Amino acid sequence: MALFNRILLKLSGESLMGEKQYGIDEKRLGEYAAQIKEIHDMGVQIGIVIGGGNIFRGLSGSQKGFDRVKGDQMGMLATVINSLALSSAFTAAGVKNRVLTAIRMEPIGEFYNKWRALECLEAGEVVIFSAGTGSPYFTTDTGSSLRGIEIEADVMLKGTRVDGVYTADPEKDPTATKFSEITYDEVLARNLKVMDLSAICMCKDNDLPIIVFNMDVVGNLKKVLSGEDIGTVVHP
Ligand code: UDP
């Protein structure tokens, strides 16, 4: 029995690179699809937002001279590429799925609206929300908070390459310790880099709990859905 009925899973584009320096690692892609299939088989309704950092980020583009809005649009298109890769991996694994886009671009995906998304989720399809919010100056973290709230998800699962929220960046500070739970207010007060500020504030304002966990360890997603205490819960 799964802990949650409907989830919004945020995957980082950067993690999709696996061992590579750029783009999509087929092994990591296959592992993600297999992990998601496991919880789909448990009957969980799954919405997914995937980032685009493995291909392009607007902010780093603008530091290299790109117009920021065009750079962000390139970033949003990068999330569409990742979404299509994920969709293709789901289809190969026999998982029914649907790509919705925040920017109109049929036939690549259907234009997003909440009710279409709910229809697909209730029909048992994994729904991939691509192109972020559709607007520049946002990130896919904000996109996932927004979609998570809109589809009335029970929780947002933020799959990263670290196993939770730490007092400091564990990749830089070996004395950092992990929280098993923490409130939104404490995340904000300590300026912890769980997600960007807009994303955290949206979750706080709309009571969407977040679980941060390491998605790169195969089997972890199922553990989270089975109620194992492996990540950090961010709650009111
Ligand atoms: N982006 C955007 N609006 C959105 C979501 C994303 O402009 O609503 C752009 C932004 O340039 C961002 C890029 O898409 O840098 C890729 O998303 P993100 O950096 O969140 O990917 P991740 O870090 O999760 O791989």
mmCIF file of C-alpha atoms and ligand atoms in Angstrom:
data_model
loop_
_atom_site.group_PDB
_atom_site.id
_atom_site.type_symbol
_atom_site.label_atom_id
_atom_site.label_comp_id
_atom_site.label_asym_id
_atom_site.label_seq_id
_atom_site.Cartn_x
_atom_site.Cartn_y
_atom_site.Cartn_z
ATOM 1 C CA MET A 1 0.000 0.000 0.000
ATOM 2 C CA ALA A 2 1.507 3.347 -1.038
ATOM 3 C CA LEU A 3 1.770 6.196 1.444
ATOM 4 C CA PHE A 4 0.387 8.725 -1.057
ATOM 5 C CA ASN A 5 -2.347 8.536 -3.663
ATOM 6 C CA ARG A 6 -1.135 11.349 -5.952
ATOM 7 C CA ILE A 7 2.386 12.749 -6.139
ATOM 8 C CA LEU A 8 4.326 15.351 -8.038
ATOM 9 C CA LEU A 9 7.845 14.075 -8.671
ATOM 10 C CA LYS A 10 10.539 16.641 -9.503
ATOM 11 C CA LEU A 11 13.553 15.229 -11.306
ATOM 12 C CA SER A 12 16.662 17.258 -11.973
ATOM 13 C CA GLY A 13 17.888 17.585 -15.522
ATOM 14 C CA GLU A 14 21.448 17.510 -14.236
ATOM 15 C CA SER A 15 20.968 14.031 -12.737
ATOM 16 C CA LEU A 16 19.849 12.775 -16.137
ATOM 17 C CA MET A 17 23.454 13.267 -17.334
ATOM 18 C CA GLY A 18 24.552 10.358 -15.142
ATOM 19 C CA GLU A 19 28.324 10.047 -15.576
ATOM 20 C CA LYS A 20 28.304 12.237 -18.687
ATOM 21 C CA GLN A 21 29.215 15.922 -18.940
ATOM 22 C CA TYR A 22 26.219 16.895 -21.062
ATOM 23 C CA GLY A 23 22.890 15.563 -22.311
ATOM 24 C CA ILE A 24 21.128 12.342 -21.487
ATOM 25 C CA ASP A 25 22.614 9.160 -20.067
ATOM 26 C CA GLU A 26 20.494 6.238 -21.300
ATOM 27 C CA LYS A 27 21.374 4.139 -18.248
ATOM 28 C CA ARG A 28 20.157 6.797 -15.801
ATOM 29 C CA LEU A 29 17.064 7.363 -17.963
ATOM 30 C CA GLY A 30 16.258 3.650 -17.872
ATOM 31 C CA GLU A 31 16.785 3.535 -14.087
ATOM 32 C CA TYR A 32 14.424 6.461 -13.581
ATOM 33 C CA ALA A 33 11.754 4.850 -15.772
ATOM 34 C CA ALA A 34 12.111 1.533 -13.904
ATOM 35 C CA GLN A 35 11.857 3.218 -10.483
ATOM 36 C CA ILE A 36 8.779 5.156 -11.540
ATOM 37 C CA LYS A 37 7.216 2.004 -13.018
ATOM 38 C CA GLU A 38 7.594 0.345 -9.599
ATOM 39 C CA ILE A 39 5.445 2.964 -7.879
ATOM 40 C CA HIS A 40 3.049 3.170 -10.818
ATOM 41 C CA ASP A 41 2.458 -0.557 -10.287
ATOM 42 C CA MET A 42 1.543 0.282 -6.670
ATOM 43 C CA GLY A 43 -1.358 2.379 -8.042
ATOM 44 C CA VAL A 44 0.153 5.814 -7.345
ATOM 45 C CA GLN A 45 -0.996 8.696 -9.574
ATOM 46 C CA ILE A 46 2.219 10.314 -10.818
ATOM 47 C CA GLY A 47 2.861 13.782 -12.219
ATOM 48 C CA ILE A 48 6.458 14.566 -13.179
ATOM 49 C CA VAL A 49 8.394 17.762 -13.777
ATOM 50 C CA ILE A 50 11.915 17.355 -15.100
ATOM 51 C CA GLY A 51 14.520 20.141 -15.276
ATOM 52 C CA GLY A 52 16.733 21.057 -18.195
ATOM 53 C CA GLY A 53 20.084 21.788 -16.537
ATOM 54 C CA ASN A 54 21.782 18.937 -18.437
ATOM 55 C CA ILE A 55 21.169 20.874 -21.654
ATOM 56 C CA PHE A 56 20.691 24.596 -20.989
ATOM 57 C CA ARG A 57 20.007 27.044 -18.163
ATOM 58 C CA GLY A 58 18.841 30.569 -18.931
ATOM 59 C CA LEU A 59 20.840 32.207 -16.158
ATOM 60 C CA SER A 60 24.182 30.716 -17.210
ATOM 61 C CA GLY A 61 23.289 31.562 -20.825
ATOM 62 C CA SER A 62 22.723 35.200 -19.927
ATOM 63 C CA GLN A 63 26.154 35.278 -18.238
ATOM 64 C CA LYS A 64 27.587 34.282 -21.624
ATOM 65 C CA GLY A 65 25.750 37.063 -23.457
ATOM 66 C CA PHE A 66 22.393 35.449 -24.322
ATOM 67 C CA ASP A 67 19.270 37.528 -23.868
ATOM 68 C CA ARG A 68 17.788 36.300 -20.566
ATOM 69 C CA VAL A 69 14.271 35.720 -21.854
ATOM 70 C CA LYS A 70 15.521 33.836 -24.918
ATOM 71 C CA GLY A 71 17.905 31.891 -22.677
ATOM 72 C CA ASP A 72 15.038 30.898 -20.394
ATOM 73 C CA GLN A 73 12.988 29.878 -23.404
ATOM 74 C CA MET A 74 15.918 27.686 -24.483
ATOM 75 C CA GLY A 75 15.933 26.220 -20.971
ATOM 76 C CA MET A 76 12.218 25.484 -21.153
ATOM 77 C CA LEU A 77 12.701 23.756 -24.505
ATOM 78 C CA ALA A 78 15.477 21.706 -22.865
ATOM 79 C CA THR A 79 12.911 20.432 -20.339
ATOM 80 C CA VAL A 80 10.712 19.392 -23.271
ATOM 81 C CA ILE A 81 13.600 17.358 -24.731
ATOM 82 C CA ASN A 82 14.089 15.625 -21.365
ATOM 83 C CA SER A 83 10.341 15.046 -21.041
ATOM 84 C CA LEU A 84 10.217 13.358 -24.449
ATOM 85 C CA ALA A 85 13.182 11.171 -23.491
ATOM 86 C CA LEU A 86 11.387 10.156 -20.302
ATOM 87 C CA SER A 87 8.146 9.528 -22.181
ATOM 88 C CA SER A 88 9.953 7.323 -24.645
ATOM 89 C CA ALA A 89 11.594 5.345 -21.805
ATOM 90 C CA PHE A 90 8.165 4.877 -20.153
ATOM 91 C CA THR A 91 6.638 3.628 -23.378
ATOM 92 C CA ALA A 92 9.527 1.171 -23.790
ATOM 93 C CA ALA A 93 8.890 -0.044 -20.220
ATOM 94 C CA GLY A 94 5.151 -0.463 -20.910
ATOM 95 C CA VAL A 95 4.025 2.508 -18.784
ATOM 96 C CA LYS A 96 1.176 4.595 -20.221
ATOM 97 C CA ASN A 97 2.173 8.235 -20.183
ATOM 98 C CA ARG A 98 1.374 11.671 -21.524
ATOM 99 C CA VAL A 99 3.480 14.770 -22.178
ATOM 100 C CA LEU A 100 1.733 18.082 -21.509
ATOM 101 C CA THR A 101 3.443 21.340 -22.437
ATOM 102 C CA ALA A 102 3.167 24.733 -20.749
ATOM 103 C CA ILE A 103 3.788 26.339 -24.153
ATOM 104 C CA ARG A 104 1.610 25.379 -27.107
ATOM 105 C CA MET A 105 3.584 23.049 -29.396
ATOM 106 C CA GLU A 106 1.331 20.322 -30.778
ATOM 107 C CA PRO A 107 2.070 17.622 -31.894
ATOM 108 C CA ILE A 108 5.001 17.385 -29.465
ATOM 109 C CA GLY A 109 2.634 17.412 -26.517
ATOM 110 C CA GLU A 110 -0.838 18.556 -25.527
ATOM 111 C CA PHE A 111 -1.191 22.083 -24.176
ATOM 112 C CA TYR A 112 -1.453 21.894 -20.377
ATOM 113 C CA ASN A 113 -4.618 22.478 -18.438
ATOM 114 C CA LYS A 114 -5.431 21.207 -14.960
ATOM 115 C CA TRP A 115 -8.518 19.211 -15.923
ATOM 116 C CA ARG A 116 -6.840 17.426 -18.805
ATOM 117 C CA ALA A 117 -4.003 16.553 -16.427
ATOM 118 C CA LEU A 118 -6.439 15.137 -13.859
ATOM 119 C CA GLU A 119 -8.245 13.144 -16.546
ATOM 120 C CA CYS A 120 -4.957 11.547 -17.624
ATOM 121 C CA LEU A 121 -3.833 10.887 -14.027
ATOM 122 C CA GLU A 122 -7.159 9.284 -13.166
ATOM 123 C CA ALA A 123 -6.893 7.116 -16.292
ATOM 124 C CA GLY A 124 -3.610 5.763 -14.903
ATOM 125 C CA GLU A 125 -1.223 7.645 -17.163
ATOM 126 C CA VAL A 126 2.032 9.077 -15.860
ATOM 127 C CA VAL A 127 1.768 12.759 -16.739
ATOM 128 C CA ILE A 128 4.932 14.673 -17.626
ATOM 129 C CA PHE A 129 4.561 18.436 -17.274
ATOM 130 C CA SER A 130 7.092 19.978 -19.634
ATOM 131 C CA ALA A 131 8.303 23.531 -20.378
ATOM 132 C CA GLY A 132 8.196 24.538 -16.701
ATOM 133 C CA THR A 133 5.701 27.295 -15.992
ATOM 134 C CA GLY A 134 5.903 28.534 -19.591
ATOM 135 C CA SER A 135 7.341 31.846 -18.365
ATOM 136 C CA PRO A 136 10.915 33.095 -18.077
ATOM 137 C CA TYR A 137 12.575 33.981 -14.759
ATOM 138 C CA PHE A 138 11.199 30.822 -13.148
ATOM 139 C CA THR A 139 12.775 27.438 -12.565
ATOM 140 C CA THR A 140 11.431 23.932 -12.819
ATOM 141 C CA ASP A 141 11.352 23.850 -8.993
ATOM 142 C CA THR A 142 8.730 26.603 -9.150
ATOM 143 C CA GLY A 143 7.097 24.758 -12.048
ATOM 144 C CA SER A 144 6.783 21.641 -9.897
ATOM 145 C CA SER A 145 5.385 23.541 -6.904
ATOM 146 C CA LEU A 146 2.823 25.111 -9.204
ATOM 147 C CA ARG A 147 1.796 21.866 -10.900
ATOM 148 C CA GLY A 148 1.848 19.984 -7.587
ATOM 149 C CA ILE A 149 -0.560 22.503 -6.081
ATOM 150 C CA GLU A 150 -2.746 22.625 -9.185
ATOM 151 C CA ILE A 151 -3.191 18.866 -9.453
ATOM 152 C CA GLU A 152 -3.786 18.709 -5.669
ATOM 153 C CA ALA A 153 -0.909 16.314 -5.122
ATOM 154 C CA ASP A 154 -0.526 14.889 -1.610
ATOM 155 C CA VAL A 155 3.194 15.624 -1.661
ATOM 156 C CA MET A 156 6.030 16.880 -3.824
ATOM 157 C CA LEU A 157 8.922 14.446 -4.033
ATOM 158 C CA LYS A 158 12.129 16.196 -4.936
ATOM 159 C CA GLY A 159 14.526 13.608 -6.313
ATOM 160 C CA THR A 160 18.103 14.863 -6.157
ATOM 161 C CA ARG A 161 21.603 13.417 -5.881
ATOM 162 C CA VAL A 162 21.831 14.051 -2.109
ATOM 163 C CA ASP A 163 19.802 12.120 0.417
ATOM 164 C CA GLY A 164 18.001 15.041 2.054
ATOM 165 C CA VAL A 165 18.303 18.519 3.516
ATOM 166 C CA TYR A 166 21.532 19.219 5.401
ATOM 167 C CA THR A 167 22.665 22.015 7.749
ATOM 168 C CA ALA A 168 25.182 22.950 5.008
ATOM 169 C CA ASP A 169 26.116 21.617 1.552
ATOM 170 C CA PRO A 170 27.339 18.062 2.334
ATOM 171 C CA GLU A 171 29.393 18.035 -0.882
ATOM 172 C CA LYS A 172 31.417 20.978 0.491
ATOM 173 C CA ASP A 173 31.166 20.706 4.293
ATOM 174 C CA PRO A 174 31.918 17.259 5.805
ATOM 175 C CA THR A 175 30.521 18.336 9.218
ATOM 176 C CA ALA A 176 27.050 18.971 7.740
ATOM 177 C CA THR A 177 24.259 16.927 9.327
ATOM 178 C CA LYS A 178 20.972 15.813 7.806
ATOM 179 C CA PHE A 179 17.488 16.776 8.982
ATOM 180 C CA SER A 180 14.927 14.002 8.975
ATOM 181 C CA GLU A 181 12.242 16.706 9.046
ATOM 182 C CA ILE A 182 12.175 20.484 8.999
ATOM 183 C CA THR A 183 9.563 23.238 8.673
ATOM 184 C CA TYR A 184 9.294 25.608 5.697
ATOM 185 C CA ASP A 185 9.997 28.509 8.059
ATOM 186 C CA GLU A 186 13.240 26.954 9.247
ATOM 187 C CA VAL A 187 14.345 26.279 5.675
ATOM 188 C CA LEU A 188 13.724 29.965 4.935
ATOM 189 C CA ALA A 189 15.314 31.248 8.178
ATOM 190 C CA ARG A 190 18.471 29.147 7.681
ATOM 191 C CA ASN A 191 18.550 29.961 3.964
ATOM 192 C CA LEU A 192 18.891 26.256 3.121
ATOM 193 C CA LYS A 193 19.161 25.446 -0.568
ATOM 194 C CA VAL A 194 16.292 22.961 -0.809
ATOM 195 C CA MET A 195 14.668 24.700 -3.766
ATOM 196 C CA ASP A 196 14.608 28.304 -4.890
ATOM 197 C CA LEU A 197 12.736 30.792 -2.735
ATOM 198 C CA SER A 198 9.676 31.171 -4.971
ATOM 199 C CA ALA A 199 9.197 27.398 -5.021
ATOM 200 C CA ILE A 200 9.483 27.014 -1.218
ATOM 201 C CA CYS A 201 7.151 29.968 -0.624
ATOM 202 C CA MET A 202 4.518 28.504 -2.950
ATOM 203 C CA CYS A 203 4.624 25.170 -1.105
ATOM 204 C CA LYS A 204 4.427 26.970 2.245
ATOM 205 C CA ASP A 205 1.521 29.203 1.208
ATOM 206 C CA ASN A 206 -0.427 26.243 -0.145
ATOM 207 C CA ASP A 207 0.551 23.551 2.397
ATOM 208 C CA LEU A 208 2.223 21.208 -0.061
ATOM 209 C CA PRO A 209 4.704 19.060 1.888
ATOM 210 C CA ILE A 210 8.021 18.200 0.223
ATOM 211 C CA ILE A 211 10.171 15.104 0.618
ATOM 212 C CA VAL A 212 13.773 15.527 -0.529
ATOM 213 C CA PHE A 213 15.552 12.237 -1.266
ATOM 214 C CA ASN A 214 18.306 10.709 -3.383
ATOM 215 C CA MET A 215 16.687 9.545 -6.619
ATOM 216 C CA ASP A 216 19.994 8.360 -8.060
ATOM 217 C CA VAL A 217 20.002 5.316 -5.758
ATOM 218 C CA VAL A 218 17.862 2.690 -7.461
ATOM 219 C CA GLY A 219 14.961 1.559 -5.253
ATOM 220 C CA ASN A 220 14.754 4.784 -3.226
ATOM 221 C CA LEU A 221 11.562 6.066 -4.844
ATOM 222 C CA LYS A 222 9.694 2.907 -3.816
ATOM 223 C CA LYS A 223 11.132 3.218 -0.306
ATOM 224 C CA VAL A 224 9.752 6.756 0.020
ATOM 225 C CA LEU A 225 6.302 5.605 -1.151
ATOM 226 C CA SER A 226 6.461 2.688 1.253
ATOM 227 C CA GLY A 227 6.969 5.089 4.161
ATOM 228 C CA GLU A 228 10.663 4.435 4.794
ATOM 229 C CA ASP A 229 12.383 7.364 6.459
ATOM 230 C CA ILE A 230 15.211 7.872 3.958
ATOM 231 C CA GLY A 231 14.981 11.575 3.043
ATOM 232 C CA THR A 232 13.954 14.856 4.650
ATOM 233 C CA VAL A 233 10.330 15.907 5.042
ATOM 234 C CA VAL A 234 9.662 19.662 4.730
ATOM 235 C CA HIS A 235 6.294 20.524 6.258
ATOM 236 C CA PRO A 236 4.278 23.390 7.841
HETATM 237 N N1 UDP B 1 12.912 27.754 -17.087
HETATM 238 C C1 UDP B 1 12.118 28.903 -17.213
HETATM 239 N N2 UDP B 1 10.858 28.911 -16.679
HETATM 240 C C2 UDP B 1 10.333 27.850 -16.022
HETATM 241 C C3 UDP B 1 11.145 26.694 -15.867
HETATM 242 C C4 UDP B 1 12.422 26.666 -16.419
HETATM 243 O O1 UDP B 1 12.546 29.897 -17.788
HETATM 244 O O2 UDP B 1 9.167 27.921 -15.574
HETATM 245 C C5 UDP B 1 14.238 27.699 -17.743
HETATM 246 C C6 UDP B 1 15.340 28.379 -16.925
HETATM 247 O O3 UDP B 1 16.204 29.004 -17.822
HETATM 248 C C7 UDP B 1 16.047 27.176 -16.282
HETATM 249 C C8 UDP B 1 15.933 26.129 -17.366
HETATM 250 O O4 UDP B 1 14.645 26.366 -17.922
HETATM 251 O O5 UDP B 1 17.378 27.457 -15.978
HETATM 252 C C9 UDP B 1 16.081 24.712 -16.917
HETATM 253 O O6 UDP B 1 15.370 24.461 -15.735
HETATM 254 P P1 UDP B 1 16.095 24.211 -14.328
HETATM 255 O O7 UDP B 1 17.295 25.087 -14.203
HETATM 256 O O8 UDP B 1 15.062 24.346 -13.274
HETATM 257 O O9 UDP B 1 16.561 22.712 -14.465
HETATM 258 P P2 UDP B 1 17.285 21.755 -13.374
HETATM 259 O O10 UDP B 1 18.209 22.607 -12.563
HETATM 260 O O11 UDP B 1 16.206 21.166 -12.507
HETATM 261 O O12 UDP B 1 17.953 20.718 -14.219
#
